[in-house]
CSV table of C-alpha atoms in Angstrom, one decimal:
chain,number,residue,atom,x,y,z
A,1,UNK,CA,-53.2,117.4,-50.2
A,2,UNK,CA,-56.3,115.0,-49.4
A,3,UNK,CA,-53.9,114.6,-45.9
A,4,UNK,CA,-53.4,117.4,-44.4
A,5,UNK,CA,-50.8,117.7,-41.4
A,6,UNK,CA,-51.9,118.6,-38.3
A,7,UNK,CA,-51.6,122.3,-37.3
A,8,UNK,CA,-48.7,122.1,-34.1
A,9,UNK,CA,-49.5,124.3,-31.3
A,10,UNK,CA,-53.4,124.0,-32.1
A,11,UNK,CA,-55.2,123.1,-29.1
A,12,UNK,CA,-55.3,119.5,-29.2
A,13,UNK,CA,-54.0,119.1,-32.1
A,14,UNK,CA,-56.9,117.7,-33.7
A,15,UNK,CA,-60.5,118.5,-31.9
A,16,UNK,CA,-62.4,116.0,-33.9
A,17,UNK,CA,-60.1,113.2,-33.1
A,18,UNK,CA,-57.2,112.4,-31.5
A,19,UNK,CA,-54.6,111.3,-33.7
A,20,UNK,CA,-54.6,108.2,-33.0
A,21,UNK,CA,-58.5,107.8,-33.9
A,22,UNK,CA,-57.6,110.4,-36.9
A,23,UNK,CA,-54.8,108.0,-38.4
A,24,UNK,CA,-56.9,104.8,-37.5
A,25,UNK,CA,-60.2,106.4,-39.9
A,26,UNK,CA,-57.8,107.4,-42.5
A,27,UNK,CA,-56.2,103.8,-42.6
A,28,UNK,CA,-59.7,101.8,-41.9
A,29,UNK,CA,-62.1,104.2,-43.7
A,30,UNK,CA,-60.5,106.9,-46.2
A,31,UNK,CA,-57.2,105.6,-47.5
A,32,UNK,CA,-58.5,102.8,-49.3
A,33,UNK,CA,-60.6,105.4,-51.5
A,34,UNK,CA,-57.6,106.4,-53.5
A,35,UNK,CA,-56.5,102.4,-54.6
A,36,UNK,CA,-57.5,103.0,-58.1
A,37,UNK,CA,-55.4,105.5,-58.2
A,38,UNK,CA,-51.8,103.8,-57.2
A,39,UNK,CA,-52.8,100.8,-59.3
A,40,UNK,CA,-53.7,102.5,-62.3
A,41,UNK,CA,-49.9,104.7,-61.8
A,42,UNK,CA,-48.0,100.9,-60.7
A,43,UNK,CA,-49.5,99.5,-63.8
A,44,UNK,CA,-48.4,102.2,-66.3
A,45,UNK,CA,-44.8,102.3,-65.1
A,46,UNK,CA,-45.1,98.4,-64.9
A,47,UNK,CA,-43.5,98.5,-61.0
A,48,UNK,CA,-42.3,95.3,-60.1
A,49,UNK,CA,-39.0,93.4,-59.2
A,50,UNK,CA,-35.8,95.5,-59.1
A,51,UNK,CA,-37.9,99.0,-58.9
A,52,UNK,CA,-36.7,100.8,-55.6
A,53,UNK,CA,-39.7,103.3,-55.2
A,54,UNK,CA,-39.3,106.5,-52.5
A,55,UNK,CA,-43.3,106.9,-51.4
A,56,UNK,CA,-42.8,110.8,-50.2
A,57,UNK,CA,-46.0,111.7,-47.9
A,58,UNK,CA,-46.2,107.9,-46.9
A,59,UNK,CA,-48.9,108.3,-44.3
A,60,UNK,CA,-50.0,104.5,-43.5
A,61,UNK,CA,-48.4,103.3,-46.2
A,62,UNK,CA,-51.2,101.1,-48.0
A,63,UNK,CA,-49.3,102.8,-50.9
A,64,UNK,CA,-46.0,100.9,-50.4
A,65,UNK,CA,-47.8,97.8,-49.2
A,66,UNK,CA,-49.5,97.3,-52.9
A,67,UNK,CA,-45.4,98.6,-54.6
A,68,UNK,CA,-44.0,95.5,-52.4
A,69,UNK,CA,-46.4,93.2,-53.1
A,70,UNK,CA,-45.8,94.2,-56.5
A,71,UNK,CA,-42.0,92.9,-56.2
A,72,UNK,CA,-40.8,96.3,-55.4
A,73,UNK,CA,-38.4,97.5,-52.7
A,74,UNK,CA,-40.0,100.3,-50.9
A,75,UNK,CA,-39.1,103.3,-48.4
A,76,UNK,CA,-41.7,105.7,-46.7
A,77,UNK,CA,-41.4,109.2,-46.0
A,78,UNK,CA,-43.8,111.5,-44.0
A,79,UNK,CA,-43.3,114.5,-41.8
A,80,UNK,CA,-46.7,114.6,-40.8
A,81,UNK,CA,-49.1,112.4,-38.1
A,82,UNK,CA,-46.6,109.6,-36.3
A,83,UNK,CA,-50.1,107.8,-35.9
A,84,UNK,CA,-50.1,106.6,-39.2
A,85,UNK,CA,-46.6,106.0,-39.8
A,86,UNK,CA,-47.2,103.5,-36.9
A,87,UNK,CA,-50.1,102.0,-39.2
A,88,UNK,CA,-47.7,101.7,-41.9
A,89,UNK,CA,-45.1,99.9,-39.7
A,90,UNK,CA,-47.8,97.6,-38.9
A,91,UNK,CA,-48.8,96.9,-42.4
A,92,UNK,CA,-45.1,96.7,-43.4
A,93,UNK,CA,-43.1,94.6,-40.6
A,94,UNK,CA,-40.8,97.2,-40.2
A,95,UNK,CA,-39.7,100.4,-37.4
A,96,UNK,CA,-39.9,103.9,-38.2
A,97,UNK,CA,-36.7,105.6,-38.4
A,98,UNK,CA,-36.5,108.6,-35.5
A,99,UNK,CA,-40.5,107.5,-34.3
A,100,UNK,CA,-41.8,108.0,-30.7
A,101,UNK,CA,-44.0,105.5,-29.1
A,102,UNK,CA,-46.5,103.6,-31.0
A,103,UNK,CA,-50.0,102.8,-30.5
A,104,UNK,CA,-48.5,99.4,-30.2
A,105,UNK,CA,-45.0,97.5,-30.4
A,106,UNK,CA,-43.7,97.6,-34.1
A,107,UNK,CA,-42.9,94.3,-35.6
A,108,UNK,CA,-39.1,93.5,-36.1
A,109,UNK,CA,-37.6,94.1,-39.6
A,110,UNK,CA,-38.8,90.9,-41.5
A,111,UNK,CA,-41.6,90.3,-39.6
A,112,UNK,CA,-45.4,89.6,-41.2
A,113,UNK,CA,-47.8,91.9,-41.6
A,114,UNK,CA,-50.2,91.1,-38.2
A,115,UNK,CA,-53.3,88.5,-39.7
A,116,UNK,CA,-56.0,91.0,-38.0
A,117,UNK,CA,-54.3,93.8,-40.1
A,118,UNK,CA,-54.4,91.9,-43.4
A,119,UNK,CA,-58.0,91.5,-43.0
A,120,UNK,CA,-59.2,94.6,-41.9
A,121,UNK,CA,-57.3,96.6,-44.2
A,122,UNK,CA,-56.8,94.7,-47.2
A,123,UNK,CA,-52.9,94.5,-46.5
A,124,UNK,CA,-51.4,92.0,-49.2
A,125,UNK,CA,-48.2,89.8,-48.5
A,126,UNK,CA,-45.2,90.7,-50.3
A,127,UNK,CA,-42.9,88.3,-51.9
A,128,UNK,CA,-40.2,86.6,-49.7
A,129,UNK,CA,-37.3,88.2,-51.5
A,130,UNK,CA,-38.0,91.7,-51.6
A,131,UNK,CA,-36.0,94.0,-49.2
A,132,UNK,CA,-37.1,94.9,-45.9
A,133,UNK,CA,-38.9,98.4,-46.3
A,134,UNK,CA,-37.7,101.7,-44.6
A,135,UNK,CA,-40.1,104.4,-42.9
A,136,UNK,CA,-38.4,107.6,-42.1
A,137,UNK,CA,-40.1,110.4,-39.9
A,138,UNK,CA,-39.5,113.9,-40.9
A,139,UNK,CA,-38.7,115.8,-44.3
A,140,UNK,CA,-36.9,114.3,-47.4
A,141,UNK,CA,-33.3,115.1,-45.3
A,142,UNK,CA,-33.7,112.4,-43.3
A,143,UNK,CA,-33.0,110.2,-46.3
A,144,UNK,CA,-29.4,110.9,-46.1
A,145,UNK,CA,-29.0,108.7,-43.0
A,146,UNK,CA,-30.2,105.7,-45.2
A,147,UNK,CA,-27.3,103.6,-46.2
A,148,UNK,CA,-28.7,102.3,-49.8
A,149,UNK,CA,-28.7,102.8,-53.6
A,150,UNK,CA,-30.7,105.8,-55.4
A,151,UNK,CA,-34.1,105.5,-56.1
A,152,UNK,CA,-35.2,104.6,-59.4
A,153,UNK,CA,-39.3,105.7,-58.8
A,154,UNK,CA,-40.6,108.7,-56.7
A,155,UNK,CA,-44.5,108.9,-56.3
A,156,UNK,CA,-46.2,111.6,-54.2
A,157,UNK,CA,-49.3,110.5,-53.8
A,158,UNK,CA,-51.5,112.5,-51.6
A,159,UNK,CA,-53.4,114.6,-53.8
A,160,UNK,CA,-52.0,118.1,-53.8
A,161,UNK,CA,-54.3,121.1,-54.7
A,162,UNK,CA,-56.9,121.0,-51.3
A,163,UNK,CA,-55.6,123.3,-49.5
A,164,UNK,CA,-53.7,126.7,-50.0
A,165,UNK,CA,-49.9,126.5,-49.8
A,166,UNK,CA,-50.2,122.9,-51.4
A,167,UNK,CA,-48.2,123.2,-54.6
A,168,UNK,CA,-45.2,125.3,-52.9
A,169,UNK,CA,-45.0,122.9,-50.0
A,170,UNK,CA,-44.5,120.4,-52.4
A,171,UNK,CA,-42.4,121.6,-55.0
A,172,UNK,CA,-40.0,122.0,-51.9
A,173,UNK,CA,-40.2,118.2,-51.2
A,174,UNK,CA,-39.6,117.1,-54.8
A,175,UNK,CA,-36.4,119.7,-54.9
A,176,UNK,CA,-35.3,117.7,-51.6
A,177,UNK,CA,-35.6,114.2,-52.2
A,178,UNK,CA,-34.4,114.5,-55.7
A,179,UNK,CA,-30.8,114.3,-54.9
A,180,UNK,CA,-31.9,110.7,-53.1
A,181,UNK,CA,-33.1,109.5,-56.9
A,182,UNK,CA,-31.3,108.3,-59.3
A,183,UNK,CA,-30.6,110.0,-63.0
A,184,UNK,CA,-33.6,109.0,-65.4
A,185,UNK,CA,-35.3,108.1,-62.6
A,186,UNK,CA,-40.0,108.6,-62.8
A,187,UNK,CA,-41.4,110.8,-60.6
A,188,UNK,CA,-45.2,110.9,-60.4
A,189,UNK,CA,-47.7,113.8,-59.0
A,190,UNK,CA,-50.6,113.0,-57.7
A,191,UNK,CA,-53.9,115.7,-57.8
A,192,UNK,CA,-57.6,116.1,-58.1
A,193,UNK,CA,-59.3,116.6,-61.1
A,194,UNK,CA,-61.4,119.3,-62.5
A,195,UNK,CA,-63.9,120.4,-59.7
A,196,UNK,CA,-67.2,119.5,-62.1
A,197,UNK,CA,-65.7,116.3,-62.1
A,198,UNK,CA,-65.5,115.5,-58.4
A,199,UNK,CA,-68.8,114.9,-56.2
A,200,UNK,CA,-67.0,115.3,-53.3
A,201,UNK,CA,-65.4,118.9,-54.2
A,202,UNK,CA,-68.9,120.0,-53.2
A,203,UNK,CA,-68.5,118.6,-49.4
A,204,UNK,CA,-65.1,119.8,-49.1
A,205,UNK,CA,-66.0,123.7,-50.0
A,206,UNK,CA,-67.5,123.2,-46.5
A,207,UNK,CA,-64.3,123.4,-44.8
A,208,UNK,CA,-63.6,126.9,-46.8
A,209,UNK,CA,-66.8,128.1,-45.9
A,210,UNK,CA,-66.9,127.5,-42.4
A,211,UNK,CA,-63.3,128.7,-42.0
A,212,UNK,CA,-63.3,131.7,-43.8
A,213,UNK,CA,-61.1,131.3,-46.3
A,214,UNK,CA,-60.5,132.7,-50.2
A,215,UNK,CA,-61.1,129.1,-52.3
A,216,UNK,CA,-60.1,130.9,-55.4
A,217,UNK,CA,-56.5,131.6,-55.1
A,218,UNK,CA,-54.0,131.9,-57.7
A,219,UNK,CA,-51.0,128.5,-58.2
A,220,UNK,CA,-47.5,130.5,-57.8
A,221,UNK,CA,-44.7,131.1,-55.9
A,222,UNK,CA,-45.6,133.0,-52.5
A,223,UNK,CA,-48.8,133.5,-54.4
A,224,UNK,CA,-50.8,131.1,-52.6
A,225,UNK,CA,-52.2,132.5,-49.0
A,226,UNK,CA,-52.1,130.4,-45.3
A,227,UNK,CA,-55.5,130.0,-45.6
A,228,UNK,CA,-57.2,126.7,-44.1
A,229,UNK,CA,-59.5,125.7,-46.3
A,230,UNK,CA,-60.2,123.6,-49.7
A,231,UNK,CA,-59.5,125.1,-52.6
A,232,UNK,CA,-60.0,123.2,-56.7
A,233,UNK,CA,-57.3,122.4,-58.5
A,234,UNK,CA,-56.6,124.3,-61.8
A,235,UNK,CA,-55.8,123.1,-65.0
A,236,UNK,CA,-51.7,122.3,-65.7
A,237,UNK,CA,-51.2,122.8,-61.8
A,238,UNK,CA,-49.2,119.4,-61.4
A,239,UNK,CA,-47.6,120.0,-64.3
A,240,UNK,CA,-46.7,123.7,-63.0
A,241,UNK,CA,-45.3,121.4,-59.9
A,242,UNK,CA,-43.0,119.1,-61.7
A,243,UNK,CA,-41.7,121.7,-63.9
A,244,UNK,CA,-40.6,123.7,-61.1
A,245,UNK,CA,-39.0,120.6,-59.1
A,246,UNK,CA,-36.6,120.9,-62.5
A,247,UNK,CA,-38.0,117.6,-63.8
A,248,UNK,CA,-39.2,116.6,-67.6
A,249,UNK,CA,-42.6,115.8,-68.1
A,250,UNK,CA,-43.6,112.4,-69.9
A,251,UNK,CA,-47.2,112.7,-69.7
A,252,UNK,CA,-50.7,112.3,-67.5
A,253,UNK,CA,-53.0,110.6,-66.4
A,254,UNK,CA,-57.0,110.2,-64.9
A,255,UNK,CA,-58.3,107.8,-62.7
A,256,UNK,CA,-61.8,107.6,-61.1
A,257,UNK,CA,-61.5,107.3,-57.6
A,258,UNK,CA,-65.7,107.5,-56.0
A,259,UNK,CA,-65.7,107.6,-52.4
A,260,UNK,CA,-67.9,105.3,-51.1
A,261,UNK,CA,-69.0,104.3,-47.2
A,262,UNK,CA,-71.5,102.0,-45.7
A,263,UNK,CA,-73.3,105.1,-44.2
A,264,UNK,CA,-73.3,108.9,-43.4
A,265,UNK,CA,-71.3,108.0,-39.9
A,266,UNK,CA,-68.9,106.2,-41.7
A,267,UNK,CA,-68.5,109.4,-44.6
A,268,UNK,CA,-68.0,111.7,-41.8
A,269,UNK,CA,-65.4,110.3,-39.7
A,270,UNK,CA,-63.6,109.4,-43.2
A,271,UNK,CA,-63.4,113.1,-44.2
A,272,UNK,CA,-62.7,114.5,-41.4
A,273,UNK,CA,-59.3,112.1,-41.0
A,274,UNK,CA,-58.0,113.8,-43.6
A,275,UNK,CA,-57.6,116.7,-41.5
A,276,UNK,CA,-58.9,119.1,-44.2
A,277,UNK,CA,-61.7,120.9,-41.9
A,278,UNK,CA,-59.2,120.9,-39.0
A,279,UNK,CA,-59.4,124.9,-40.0
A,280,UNK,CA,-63.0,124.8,-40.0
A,281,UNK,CA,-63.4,122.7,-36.6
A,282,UNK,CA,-60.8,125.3,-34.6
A,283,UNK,CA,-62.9,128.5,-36.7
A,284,UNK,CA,-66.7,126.7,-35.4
A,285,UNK,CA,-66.4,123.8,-33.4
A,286,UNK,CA,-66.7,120.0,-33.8
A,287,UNK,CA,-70.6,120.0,-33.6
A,288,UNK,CA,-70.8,122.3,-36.0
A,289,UNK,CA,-68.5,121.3,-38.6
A,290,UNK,CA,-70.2,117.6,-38.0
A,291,UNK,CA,-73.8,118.9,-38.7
A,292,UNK,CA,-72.8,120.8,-41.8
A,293,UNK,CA,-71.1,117.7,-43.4
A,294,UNK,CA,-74.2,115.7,-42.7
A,295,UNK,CA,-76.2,118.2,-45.2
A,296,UNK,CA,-73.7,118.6,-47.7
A,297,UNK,CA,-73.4,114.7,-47.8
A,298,UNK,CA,-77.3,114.1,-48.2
A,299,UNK,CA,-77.2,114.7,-52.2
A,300,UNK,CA,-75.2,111.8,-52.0
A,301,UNK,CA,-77.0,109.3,-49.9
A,302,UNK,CA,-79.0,106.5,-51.1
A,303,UNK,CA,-81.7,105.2,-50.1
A,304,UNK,CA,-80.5,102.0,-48.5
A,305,UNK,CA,-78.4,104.7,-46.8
A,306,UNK,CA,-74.8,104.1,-48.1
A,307,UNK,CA,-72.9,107.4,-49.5
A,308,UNK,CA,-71.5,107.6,-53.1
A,309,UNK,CA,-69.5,110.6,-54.3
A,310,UNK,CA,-67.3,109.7,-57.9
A,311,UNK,CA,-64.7,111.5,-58.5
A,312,UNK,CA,-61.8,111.8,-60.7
A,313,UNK,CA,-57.7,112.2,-59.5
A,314,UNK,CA,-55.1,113.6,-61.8
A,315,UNK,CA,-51.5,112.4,-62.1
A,316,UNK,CA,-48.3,113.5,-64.3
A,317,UNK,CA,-45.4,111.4,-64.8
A,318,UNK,CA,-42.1,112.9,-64.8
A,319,UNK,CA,-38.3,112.1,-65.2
A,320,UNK,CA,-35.4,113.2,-63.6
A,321,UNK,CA,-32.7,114.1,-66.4
């Protein structure tokens, strides 16, 4: 997944960055990388008033901010970093179900989205009648102490594929939260695309590299090793996914999503918030980790300094029968 949860019982968690700074790159910096890629799937299943979308693997939520303002009624889900469920609180004027303390108090249920947050992070208002949106801390399970009707979308978003154990992990949550969705309801899979056709494929084999990891490992069952570090995804691996989480496949889709930032400081600090080198930084350290980035992103610099690396996500859309 482009997110990947932080490693408990690690030393710190995260030796980069705290959490806190982790969750507030991904929101301010990273996130906002893979918009193309929930318009383009909002637009093909034309989301919009009466859709009641589950966004599995939340994270800050920008996701469910762009479903609501589309007319939808939205619910968050994410077992990982609390840091950016708080985010997504923020964004969404709503608590987090089962959350410890916040970086800052969470607005009430109904509240606005806070005006700094709308401009720094491109938050968009959501129309006055759309249900108050849920955020749930923990695994898919937790959905069955929400009180409300099935759910007629499912996305998973975070682009599965980057690290080992991806596919499996996933396949697990689909299998959960299915029982939360309604019959006939659209489930999409979110993935990068072929490795020749994403630039930053060749920054990321620096996390495999430095932690000392096979990159090359087979999609299966118990197949795929505990490894740390990025590895490309394979042709029909979504698909593989969805098949497996017992759903029917509709079709696919590809969406260029470049990653660009306004410098080299910028790129790093965006890459590592995705916690994807977290192996690498425990294997190394910090420093090291940081100076190696700086190289591999240097194919990519301009000369006015700014960093551009297209790429392209996959996604499959799916039904539950």
């Amino acid at each position: 997944m482009l997110v990947r949860e932080p490693r408990r019982g690690a030393a710190g968690s995260r030796r980069a960055h705290d959490e806190e700074r982790a969750a507030l790159d991904w929101a301010e910096i990273q996130e906002r990388m893979l918009v193309p890629l929930y318009a383009a799937v909002y637009e093909r299943l034309e989301i919009g008033p009466g859709a009641r979308l589950l966004g599995l693997g939340c994270g800050a939520g920008l996701a469910l901010v762009l479903a609501r303002a589309r007319g939808a009624s939205v619910t968050g889900v994410d077992e990982g970093a609390r840091a950016r469920l708080a985010l997504a609180a923020e964004r969404l004027g709503c608590s987090v179900a089962g959350a410890g303390p916040s970086r800052e108090p969470v607005p009430p249920p109904g509240a606005s989205v806070p005006r700094r947050d709308v401009a720094a992070r491109g938050v968009a208002a959501a129309p006055e009648d759309v249900a108050t949106p849920r955020l749930l801390h923990g695994s898919p399970a937790v959905l069955r102490g929400v009180d409300a009707p099935p759910y007629t979308v499912m996305t998973a978003f975070q682009p599965a594929g980057a690290m080992a154990g991806d596919y499996e992990t996933l396949t697990a949550r689909l299998r959960a939260a299915l029982s939360f969705t309604a019959h006939g309801a659209t489930v999409v899979v979110a993935g990068w695309g072929p490795p020749e056709r994403c630039a930053a494929s060749t920054v990321l084999r620096v996390a495999t590299r430095l932690a000392d990891t096979d990159a090359s490992l087979p999609f299966g069952p118990g197949e795929l090793g505990a490894g740390g570090g990025w590895r490309p995804e394979r042709r029909d691996d979504l698909e593989a996914v969805a098949a497996r989480a017992g759903l029917r496949l509709l079709g696919s889709g590809r969406v260029a999503c470049p990653f660009g930032y306004a410098g080299t400081a910028g790129a790093v600090r965006g890459l590592l918030s995705t916690g994807l080198f977290d192996a690498a930084i425990e294997a190394t350290d910090a420093a090291q980790v940081d100076k190696e980035l700086r190289e591999a992103l240097h194919p990519y610099t301009r000369q006015d300094g700014t960093v551009w690396m297209p790429n392209v996500f996959r996604y499959v859309v799916a039904r539950r029968d």
